Amino acid sequence: MTAHSLLSGVPPGAGAAEIAVSEYFDGHPVPTFAINAAHVVTHWNRACEHLLGWSKAEMVGTGRHWQAFYKYQRPLLADLIVAGQEDSAELHYPGKWRRSTLIQGGFEAEDFFPNIGPSGHWLHFTAAPLRDHTGRVVGAIETLRDVTERRAAENELRRAHDNLGHLVERRTAQLAEMNEQLQADIRQRHLAEAELRRSNLELTALNGQLLHAQQQLMQADKLASIGHLAAGVAHEINNPIGYIFSNFTTLHTYFDQLLAMLDAYRGAEAVMDGAAALRAMRERIDLDFLRGDIPTLLAESREGIVRVRHIVQDLKDFSRADIHQDWVWANVHQGIDSTLNIVGNEVKYRAEVIKQYGDIPDIECLPVQVNQVIMNLLVNAAHAMGAERGRITVSTGREGDGHIWIDIADSGCGIPADILPRIFDPFFTTKEVGKGTGLGLSLSYGIIQRHSGRIEVESEPDRGSRFRVLLPVHQHAASEDAG
């Protein structure tokens, strides 16, 4: 088949070989079209139709092949070859074309066409001249290759490369900055370590001072509590002292009468007829009554003296400084009773105290400090009462084998929910100025912490509060559990 027959199409009556070549051209998978010397399309295969969207019927026999690529008329590579204007390729495809290394007189170009498809296509063109048997150019053939995916991959690779370059530069700058910062941090760390060593020495000294101050604060709060309770304790002591004084006054009178009676009996020894006078005197002083009443008065006086001694001893024990107190085994119930004896006057006029003691063992503790916690809770419970006399219930029990608990529940005004989390803060108080330091619960919390225990509270406004103190039986076991 000659170039002339190819460019002239396949006329009726053409030979079988020419028809076969035409069908091969039409069925070739590479988009291909051909034009003759008059720039008229002679062939437009199915692959062209599929890629460019223009049918063979619309293109063959026309010179509108440029419409498949551009919005305005301009020459394609095949047109430049046919027109012999290869030198103007740079004008139409600036920087996008080159001469073919495989086809003599052929050209290659690559460009983006936004009008092809919904988002445009990158196409690679290869155009070659068609010559007759004399070597004269009678047309041109141009093949197209869709390189959109390759271009997208190249662009993506280029962007990735650029991003990587920027990232490397940024990371390099960051590393340099971090290295400089690290050197500065190392220098700063050396300075900080020196400062830390100095601070540790100061902190050790301050810890010693703080411990001393804490003990002084605890003792000061205890003394403040004692001062607040002094009037009540004085009242409690005055009661037994009062009836002891009264009883001894009566005893003195009785004793004078007994002496007189004895004198009379002594005189009767000499004068036997004085028996009637003795009898009259015995009846006047009611000697039989004296014999029964004197032992009673003595017993009451002894009880009063014992009460005074207990009150004074409890007050003395409670007020004793306990900075160097040793851990000992103590009976919690005795500590509660002793504390109730101290705060009796503060509590008994405000509330009825109900004791519900359980079966608990002695515990290893600092008894004076535990008693101070109980005193603070009892006094707070008493102060929580309203105008009417309320109720305070002191209960004890065991929690497992390793702990005991002490509950102090009251029927007082309760604690509002918004201040409940703050009640253990130092100096926090809801009392009026001059009515309390706000240290009681804070110190109580610290004492329980020192005993490896915990203190819990439940409260509801107008329904009362319940404080539960949990203490370990063995301090040794508690320290191991905490570790």
Coordinates of C-alpha atoms in Angstrom, one line a residue:
M1 CA 0.0 0.0 0.0
T2 CA 1.5 3.4 -1.0
A3 CA 1.4 6.6 0.9
H4 CA -0.9 8.0 -1.9
S5 CA -3.4 5.2 -1.4
L6 CA -3.3 5.5 2.4
L7 CA -3.9 9.3 2.2
S8 CA -6.7 8.9 -0.4
G9 CA -8.7 6.6 1.8
V10 CA -10.1 3.3 0.6
P11 CA -12.4 3.9 -2.4
P12 CA -15.0 1.5 -3.6
G13 CA -13.5 -1.4 -5.4
A14 CA -10.2 -1.1 -3.6
G15 CA -8.1 -4.2 -3.3
A16 CA -8.3 -6.6 -0.4
A17 CA -4.8 -5.7 0.8
E18 CA -5.6 -2.0 1.0
I19 CA -8.8 -2.8 2.9
A20 CA -6.9 -5.0 5.4
V21 CA -4.3 -2.2 6.0
S22 CA -7.1 0.3 6.5
E23 CA -8.8 -2.0 9.0
Y24 CA -5.5 -2.6 10.8
F25 CA -5.0 1.2 11.0
D26 CA -8.5 1.6 12.3
G27 CA -8.2 -1.1 14.9
H28 CA -4.8 -0.1 16.1
P29 CA -4.8 0.5 20.0
V30 CA -2.7 3.6 19.7
P31 CA -4.7 6.8 18.9
T32 CA -3.6 7.7 15.4
F33 CA -4.8 10.0 12.6
A34 CA -3.3 11.0 9.2
I35 CA -3.7 14.1 7.0
N36 CA -2.8 14.6 3.3
A37 CA -0.9 17.4 1.7
A38 CA -4.1 19.6 1.8
H39 CA -4.3 19.1 5.6
V40 CA -7.4 17.1 5.2
V41 CA -7.9 14.2 7.6
T42 CA -7.8 10.8 5.8
H43 CA -7.8 8.5 8.8
W44 CA -9.1 8.8 12.4
N45 CA -9.0 5.5 14.2
R46 CA -11.3 4.2 17.0
A47 CA -8.6 4.9 19.6
C48 CA -8.7 8.6 18.6
E49 CA -12.4 8.6 18.9
H50 CA -12.2 7.1 22.4
L51 CA -9.5 9.4 23.7
L52 CA -10.5 12.7 22.0
G53 CA -14.3 12.3 21.9
W54 CA -14.6 13.2 18.2
S55 CA -15.9 10.5 15.8
K56 CA -14.3 9.3 12.5
A57 CA -17.3 10.6 10.6
E58 CA -16.9 14.1 12.1
M59 CA -13.2 14.3 11.2
V60 CA -12.4 12.3 8.0
G61 CA -12.6 14.5 4.9
T62 CA -12.3 17.8 7.0
G63 CA -9.4 20.0 8.1
R64 CA -10.9 20.4 11.6
H65 CA -8.6 18.0 13.4
W66 CA -7.3 21.0 15.5
Q67 CA -10.8 21.2 17.2
A68 CA -10.1 18.0 19.1
F69 CA -7.2 19.8 20.9
Y70 CA -7.7 23.6 20.9
K71 CA -10.4 26.1 21.1
Y72 CA -8.9 28.1 18.2
Q73 CA -7.4 27.0 15.0
R74 CA -3.6 26.4 15.0
P75 CA -1.3 23.8 13.4
L76 CA -0.5 20.5 14.9
L77 CA 2.9 18.7 14.4
A78 CA 1.5 16.9 11.4
D79 CA 0.5 20.2 9.9
L80 CA 4.0 21.6 10.4
I81 CA 5.5 18.6 8.6
V82 CA 3.1 18.8 5.7
A83 CA 3.6 22.6 5.4
G84 CA 7.4 22.2 5.7
Q85 CA 7.4 24.6 8.7
E86 CA 9.4 22.4 11.0
D87 CA 11.5 25.4 12.1
S88 CA 8.4 27.1 13.6
A89 CA 7.8 24.2 16.0
E90 CA 9.4 26.2 18.8
L91 CA 6.8 29.0 18.1
H92 CA 3.9 26.7 18.6
Y93 CA 5.4 24.3 21.2
P94 CA 8.0 26.4 23.1
G95 CA 10.2 24.1 25.1
K96 CA 7.8 21.2 24.6
W97 CA 9.1 19.6 21.3
R98 CA 12.1 17.8 20.0
R99 CA 13.2 16.0 16.8
S100 CA 12.6 12.2 16.8
T101 CA 15.7 10.1 17.2
L102 CA 14.0 7.1 15.7
I103 CA 12.0 8.5 12.7
Q104 CA 13.7 10.6 10.0
G105 CA 12.0 13.9 9.7
G106 CA 9.7 13.1 12.7
F107 CA 8.9 15.2 15.7
E108 CA 7.8 14.7 19.3
A109 CA 6.0 17.0 21.6
E110 CA 4.2 16.9 25.0
D111 CA 1.6 19.2 26.3
F112 CA -1.5 19.6 28.5
F113 CA -4.9 19.9 27.0
P114 CA -7.6 21.1 29.4
N115 CA -10.4 20.6 26.8
I116 CA -10.0 16.9 26.6
G117 CA -12.0 15.0 29.2
P118 CA -13.6 16.5 32.4
S119 CA -10.2 17.5 33.9
G120 CA -7.9 17.6 30.9
H121 CA -5.2 15.3 29.7
W122 CA -1.4 15.3 29.1
L123 CA -0.7 13.9 25.6
H124 CA 2.6 12.9 24.0
F125 CA 2.6 13.3 20.1
T126 CA 4.8 11.6 17.6
A127 CA 4.4 13.0 14.0
A128 CA 6.1 11.6 10.9
P129 CA 6.0 12.5 7.2
L130 CA 4.4 10.3 4.6
R131 CA 6.3 10.2 1.3
D132 CA 5.4 8.9 -2.2
H133 CA 7.7 6.7 -4.2
T134 CA 9.7 9.7 -5.3
G135 CA 10.3 10.9 -1.7
R136 CA 8.0 13.8 -1.9
V137 CA 6.0 14.5 1.3
V138 CA 2.4 13.8 0.6
G139 CA 1.0 13.8 4.1
A140 CA 1.8 13.1 7.7
I141 CA 0.7 10.6 10.4
E142 CA 0.5 11.5 14.1
T143 CA 0.1 9.1 17.0
L144 CA -1.0 10.2 20.5
R145 CA -0.2 8.7 23.9
D146 CA -2.1 9.6 27.1
V147 CA 0.6 10.4 29.7
T148 CA -1.7 12.0 32.2
E149 CA -1.0 9.3 34.9
R150 CA 2.7 9.5 34.3
R151 CA 2.7 13.3 34.5
A152 CA 0.6 13.1 37.7
A153 CA 3.1 10.7 39.2
E154 CA 6.0 12.9 38.2
N155 CA 4.3 15.9 39.6
E156 CA 3.5 14.1 42.8
L157 CA 7.1 12.8 42.9
R158 CA 8.4 16.3 42.3
R159 CA 6.2 17.7 45.1
A160 CA 7.3 14.9 47.4
H161 CA 10.9 15.7 46.5
D162 CA 10.4 19.4 47.1
N163 CA 8.6 18.7 50.4
L164 CA 11.3 16.3 51.4
G165 CA 13.9 19.0 50.6
H166 CA 12.0 21.5 52.6
L167 CA 11.5 19.0 55.4
V168 CA 15.2 18.1 55.5
E169 CA 16.1 21.8 55.6
R170 CA 13.6 22.4 58.3
R171 CA 14.7 19.4 60.3
T172 CA 18.3 20.4 59.9
A173 CA 17.5 23.9 61.2
Q174 CA 15.5 22.4 64.0
L175 CA 18.3 19.9 64.9
A176 CA 20.8 22.8 64.9
E177 CA 18.5 24.8 67.1
M178 CA 17.8 21.8 69.3
N179 CA 21.5 21.1 69.6
E180 CA 22.2 24.7 70.6
Q181 CA 19.3 24.5 73.1
L182 CA 20.6 21.2 74.4
Q183 CA 24.0 22.8 75.1
A184 CA 22.3 25.7 76.8
D185 CA 20.1 23.2 78.8
I186 CA 23.2 21.3 79.8
R187 CA 24.8 24.4 81.1
Q188 CA 21.6 25.4 82.8
R189 CA 21.3 21.9 84.3
H190 CA 24.7 22.2 85.8
L191 CA 23.7 25.5 87.4
A192 CA 20.4 24.0 88.5
E193 CA 22.1 21.0 90.1
A194 CA 24.3 23.3 92.1
E195 CA 21.3 25.3 93.0
L196 CA 19.4 22.1 93.9
R197 CA 22.2 20.9 96.2
R198 CA 22.1 24.3 97.9
S199 CA 18.3 24.2 98.1
N200 CA 18.4 20.6 99.5
L201 CA 20.6 21.8 102.3
E202 CA 18.3 24.7 103.0
L203 CA 15.2 22.4 102.7
T204 CA 16.7 20.0 105.2
A205 CA 17.1 22.8 107.6
L206 CA 13.6 24.2 106.9
N207 CA 12.1 20.7 107.4
G208 CA 13.5 20.6 110.8
Q209 CA 12.2 24.1 111.5
L210 CA 8.8 23.1 110.0
L211 CA 8.6 20.0 112.2
H212 CA 9.3 22.1 115.2
A213 CA 6.8 24.7 114.1
Q214 CA 4.2 22.1 113.5
Q215 CA 4.6 20.7 116.9
Q216 CA 4.4 24.2 118.4
L217 CA 1.2 24.8 116.3
M218 CA -0.3 21.6 117.4
Q219 CA 0.5 22.4 121.0
A220 CA -0.8 26.0 120.6
D221 CA -4.1 24.7 119.2
K222 CA -4.3 22.2 122.0
L223 CA -3.7 25.0 124.5
A224 CA -6.3 27.1 122.8
S225 CA -8.8 24.2 123.1
I226 CA -7.9 23.9 126.8
G227 CA -8.4 27.6 127.3
H228 CA -11.8 27.3 125.6
L229 CA -12.7 24.4 127.9
A230 CA -11.2 25.9 131.1
A231 CA -14.5 27.4 132.2
G232 CA -16.3 24.1 131.8
V233 CA -13.6 22.2 133.5
A234 CA -13.7 24.7 136.4
H235 CA -17.4 24.2 136.6
E236 CA -17.0 20.4 136.6
I237 CA -14.4 20.6 139.4
N238 CA -16.5 23.1 141.4
N239 CA -19.4 20.7 141.6
P240 CA -17.6 17.9 143.4
I241 CA -15.6 20.5 145.4
G242 CA -18.9 22.1 146.4
Y243 CA -20.5 19.1 147.9
I244 CA -17.2 18.0 149.5
F245 CA -17.0 21.4 151.2
S246 CA -20.6 21.1 152.2
N247 CA -20.2 17.5 153.5
F248 CA -17.1 18.4 155.5
T249 CA -18.9 21.4 157.1
T250 CA -21.6 19.0 158.2
L251 CA -19.1 16.5 159.3
H252 CA -17.4 19.1 161.3
T253 CA -20.7 19.9 163.1
Y254 CA -21.3 16.2 163.6
F255 CA -17.8 15.7 164.9
D256 CA -18.2 18.5 167.4
Q257 CA -21.5 16.8 168.6
L258 CA -19.7 13.5 168.9
L259 CA -17.0 15.0 170.9
A260 CA -19.6 16.6 173.3
M261 CA -21.3 13.2 173.5
L262 CA -18.0 11.5 174.3
D263 CA -17.3 14.2 177.0
A264 CA -20.7 13.5 178.5
Y265 CA -20.0 9.7 178.5
R266 CA -16.7 10.4 180.2
G267 CA -18.4 12.5 182.9
A268 CA -21.0 9.7 183.4
E269 CA -18.3 7.3 184.4
A270 CA -17.9 9.3 187.7
V271 CA -21.6 9.9 188.3
M272 CA -23.7 7.0 187.4
D273 CA -26.9 8.9 188.0
G274 CA -26.1 10.9 184.9
A275 CA -27.4 8.2 182.6
A276 CA -30.6 10.1 182.0
A277 CA -28.8 13.1 180.9
L278 CA -26.7 11.0 178.4
R279 CA -29.8 9.5 177.0
A280 CA -31.4 12.9 176.6
M281 CA -28.4 14.2 174.8
R282 CA -28.2 11.2 172.5
E283 CA -31.8 11.8 171.5
R284 CA -31.2 15.5 171.0
I285 CA -28.2 14.9 168.6
D286 CA -29.8 11.8 167.1
L287 CA -26.7 9.7 167.5
D288 CA -28.2 6.8 165.6
F289 CA -28.7 9.0 162.5
L290 CA -25.1 10.3 162.8
R291 CA -23.8 6.8 162.8
G292 CA -25.6 6.1 159.5
D293 CA -25.0 9.5 157.8
I294 CA -21.3 10.0 158.5
P295 CA -20.2 6.9 156.4
T296 CA -22.4 8.2 153.5
L297 CA -20.9 11.6 153.7
L298 CA -17.4 10.2 153.7
A299 CA -18.2 8.0 150.7
E300 CA -19.6 10.9 148.7
S301 CA -16.6 13.0 149.7
R302 CA -14.3 10.2 148.5
E303 CA -16.1 10.0 145.2
G304 CA -15.9 13.8 144.7
I305 CA -12.2 13.7 145.4
V306 CA -11.7 10.9 142.9
R307 CA -13.7 12.8 140.3
V308 CA -11.6 15.9 140.8
R309 CA -8.4 13.8 140.6
H310 CA -9.6 12.2 137.3
I311 CA -10.5 15.6 135.8
V312 CA -7.2 17.1 136.8
Q313 CA -5.3 14.1 135.6
D314 CA -7.1 14.0 132.3
L315 CA -6.5 17.7 131.8
K316 CA -2.9 17.2 132.7
D317 CA -2.5 14.3 130.3
F318 CA -4.3 16.1 127.5
S319 CA -2.2 19.3 127.8
R320 CA 1.1 17.5 128.1
A321 CA 3.5 18.3 125.2
D322 CA 4.1 15.2 123.1
I323 CA 6.9 16.1 120.8
H324 CA 9.0 13.1 121.9
Q325 CA 6.1 10.8 122.8
D326 CA 6.7 7.2 122.1
W327 CA 4.4 4.9 120.2
V328 CA 2.6 2.7 122.7
W329 CA -0.3 0.3 122.8
A330 CA -3.4 2.1 124.1
N331 CA -7.0 1.3 124.8
V332 CA -9.1 3.5 122.5
H333 CA -12.2 3.3 124.7
Q334 CA -10.3 4.7 127.7
G335 CA -9.1 7.5 125.5
I336 CA -12.6 8.4 124.4
D337 CA -13.9 8.3 128.0
S338 CA -11.0 10.5 129.2
T339 CA -11.7 13.0 126.4
L340 CA -15.5 13.0 127.2
N341 CA -14.6 13.8 130.8
I342 CA -12.5 16.8 129.6
V343 CA -15.2 18.2 127.2
G344 CA -18.2 17.2 129.3
N345 CA -19.2 20.7 130.2
E346 CA -18.9 21.8 126.5
V347 CA -21.0 18.9 125.3
K348 CA -23.6 17.9 127.9
Y349 CA -25.7 21.0 127.7
R350 CA -25.8 20.9 123.9
A351 CA -26.3 17.2 123.2
E352 CA -26.9 13.8 124.7
V353 CA -23.8 11.5 124.2
I354 CA -24.6 7.9 123.3
K355 CA -21.7 5.4 123.4
Q356 CA -21.8 2.3 121.2
Y357 CA -18.5 0.6 121.7
G358 CA -17.6 -2.5 119.7
D359 CA -15.1 -5.2 120.4
I360 CA -11.8 -3.7 119.4
P361 CA -8.2 -4.4 120.3
D362 CA -5.7 -2.0 121.7
I363 CA -3.8 -0.2 119.0
E364 CA -0.3 1.1 118.5
C365 CA -0.5 4.9 118.5
L366 CA 0.4 8.2 120.1
P367 CA -2.5 8.3 122.6
V368 CA -2.4 12.0 123.3
Q369 CA -2.7 12.9 119.6
V370 CA -5.5 10.4 119.0
N371 CA -7.4 11.9 122.0
Q372 CA -6.9 15.4 120.5
V373 CA -8.6 14.2 117.3
I374 CA -11.5 12.8 119.2
M375 CA -11.8 16.0 121.2
N376 CA -11.8 18.2 118.1
L377 CA -14.6 16.1 116.5
L378 CA -16.6 16.0 119.7
V379 CA -16.4 19.8 120.2
N380 CA -17.3 20.4 116.5
A381 CA -20.2 18.1 116.8
A382 CA -21.5 20.0 119.9
H383 CA -21.1 23.3 118.2
A384 CA -23.1 22.0 115.2
M385 CA -26.2 21.7 117.4
G386 CA -29.0 24.2 117.0
A387 CA -31.3 25.8 119.6
E388 CA -32.6 22.4 120.7
R389 CA -30.5 19.8 122.5
G390 CA -29.2 17.2 120.0
R391 CA -27.6 13.8 120.0
I392 CA -23.9 12.7 119.5
T393 CA -23.2 9.0 118.9
V394 CA -19.7 7.7 119.5
S395 CA -19.3 4.2 118.0
T396 CA -16.3 1.9 117.5
G397 CA -15.7 -1.2 115.5
R398 CA -13.2 -3.3 113.5
E399 CA -12.5 -3.3 109.8
G400 CA -10.9 -6.6 108.9
D401 CA -8.1 -7.7 111.1
G402 CA -5.8 -4.8 110.6
H403 CA -7.9 -1.6 111.3
I404 CA -10.3 -0.2 113.8
W405 CA -12.8 2.7 113.3
I406 CA -14.2 5.4 115.4
D407 CA -17.4 7.1 114.3
I408 CA -18.6 10.4 115.8
A409 CA -22.1 11.2 114.4
D410 CA -24.2 14.2 115.3
S411 CA -27.7 15.4 114.6
G412 CA -26.6 19.0 114.0
C413 CA -26.8 21.4 111.1
G414 CA -24.6 19.5 108.7
I415 CA -22.0 20.8 106.3
P416 CA -23.0 22.4 102.9
A417 CA -21.7 20.4 99.9
D418 CA -19.8 23.4 98.5
I419 CA -17.5 23.7 101.5
L420 CA -17.2 20.0 102.4
P421 CA -14.0 19.5 100.3
R422 CA -12.3 22.4 102.2
I423 CA -13.0 21.5 105.8
F424 CA -9.5 20.0 106.3
D425 CA -7.7 23.0 104.9
P426 CA -5.6 24.9 107.5
F427 CA -7.4 27.9 109.1
F428 CA -10.6 27.2 107.2
T429 CA -13.6 27.8 109.6
T430 CA -17.2 28.7 109.3
K431 CA -17.2 30.2 112.8
E432 CA -17.2 33.9 113.6
V433 CA -14.0 35.8 114.2
G434 CA -12.7 35.0 117.6
K435 CA -14.8 31.8 117.9
G436 CA -12.2 29.4 116.4
T437 CA -8.8 29.1 114.7
G438 CA -9.8 26.7 111.9
L439 CA -6.9 24.4 112.8
G440 CA -8.8 21.6 114.5
L441 CA -9.7 19.5 111.5
S442 CA -6.5 20.3 109.7
L443 CA -4.4 19.1 112.6
S444 CA -6.7 16.1 113.1
Y445 CA -6.1 15.2 109.4
G446 CA -2.4 15.5 109.8
I447 CA -2.4 13.4 113.0
I448 CA -4.4 10.6 111.3
Q449 CA -2.1 10.7 108.3
R450 CA 0.9 10.4 110.6
H451 CA -0.8 7.2 112.0
S452 CA -1.1 5.8 108.5
G453 CA -4.9 6.1 108.8
R454 CA -7.6 8.1 107.1
I455 CA -10.5 10.2 108.1
E456 CA -13.8 10.2 106.1
V457 CA -16.8 12.5 106.4
E458 CA -20.5 12.2 105.3
S459 CA -22.7 15.2 105.8
E460 CA -26.1 16.5 104.8
P461 CA -27.4 20.0 105.6
D462 CA -30.0 20.0 108.4
R463 CA -29.5 16.2 108.9
G464 CA -26.1 16.1 110.6
S465 CA -22.6 14.8 110.0
R466 CA -20.6 11.6 110.5
F467 CA -16.9 11.5 110.8
R468 CA -15.1 8.2 110.6
V469 CA -11.5 7.8 111.7
L470 CA -9.8 4.6 110.6
L471 CA -6.6 3.6 112.3
P472 CA -4.3 0.6 111.8
V473 CA -3.8 -1.8 114.8
H474 CA -0.1 -2.2 114.0
Q475 CA 1.9 0.8 112.8
H476 CA 4.6 -1.5 111.5
A477 CA 2.1 -3.3 109.1
A478 CA 0.6 0.1 108.1
S479 CA 4.1 1.3 107.0
E480 CA 4.6 -1.8 104.9
D481 CA 1.2 -1.4 103.3
A482 CA 1.9 2.3 102.5
G483 CA 5.3 1.3 101.0

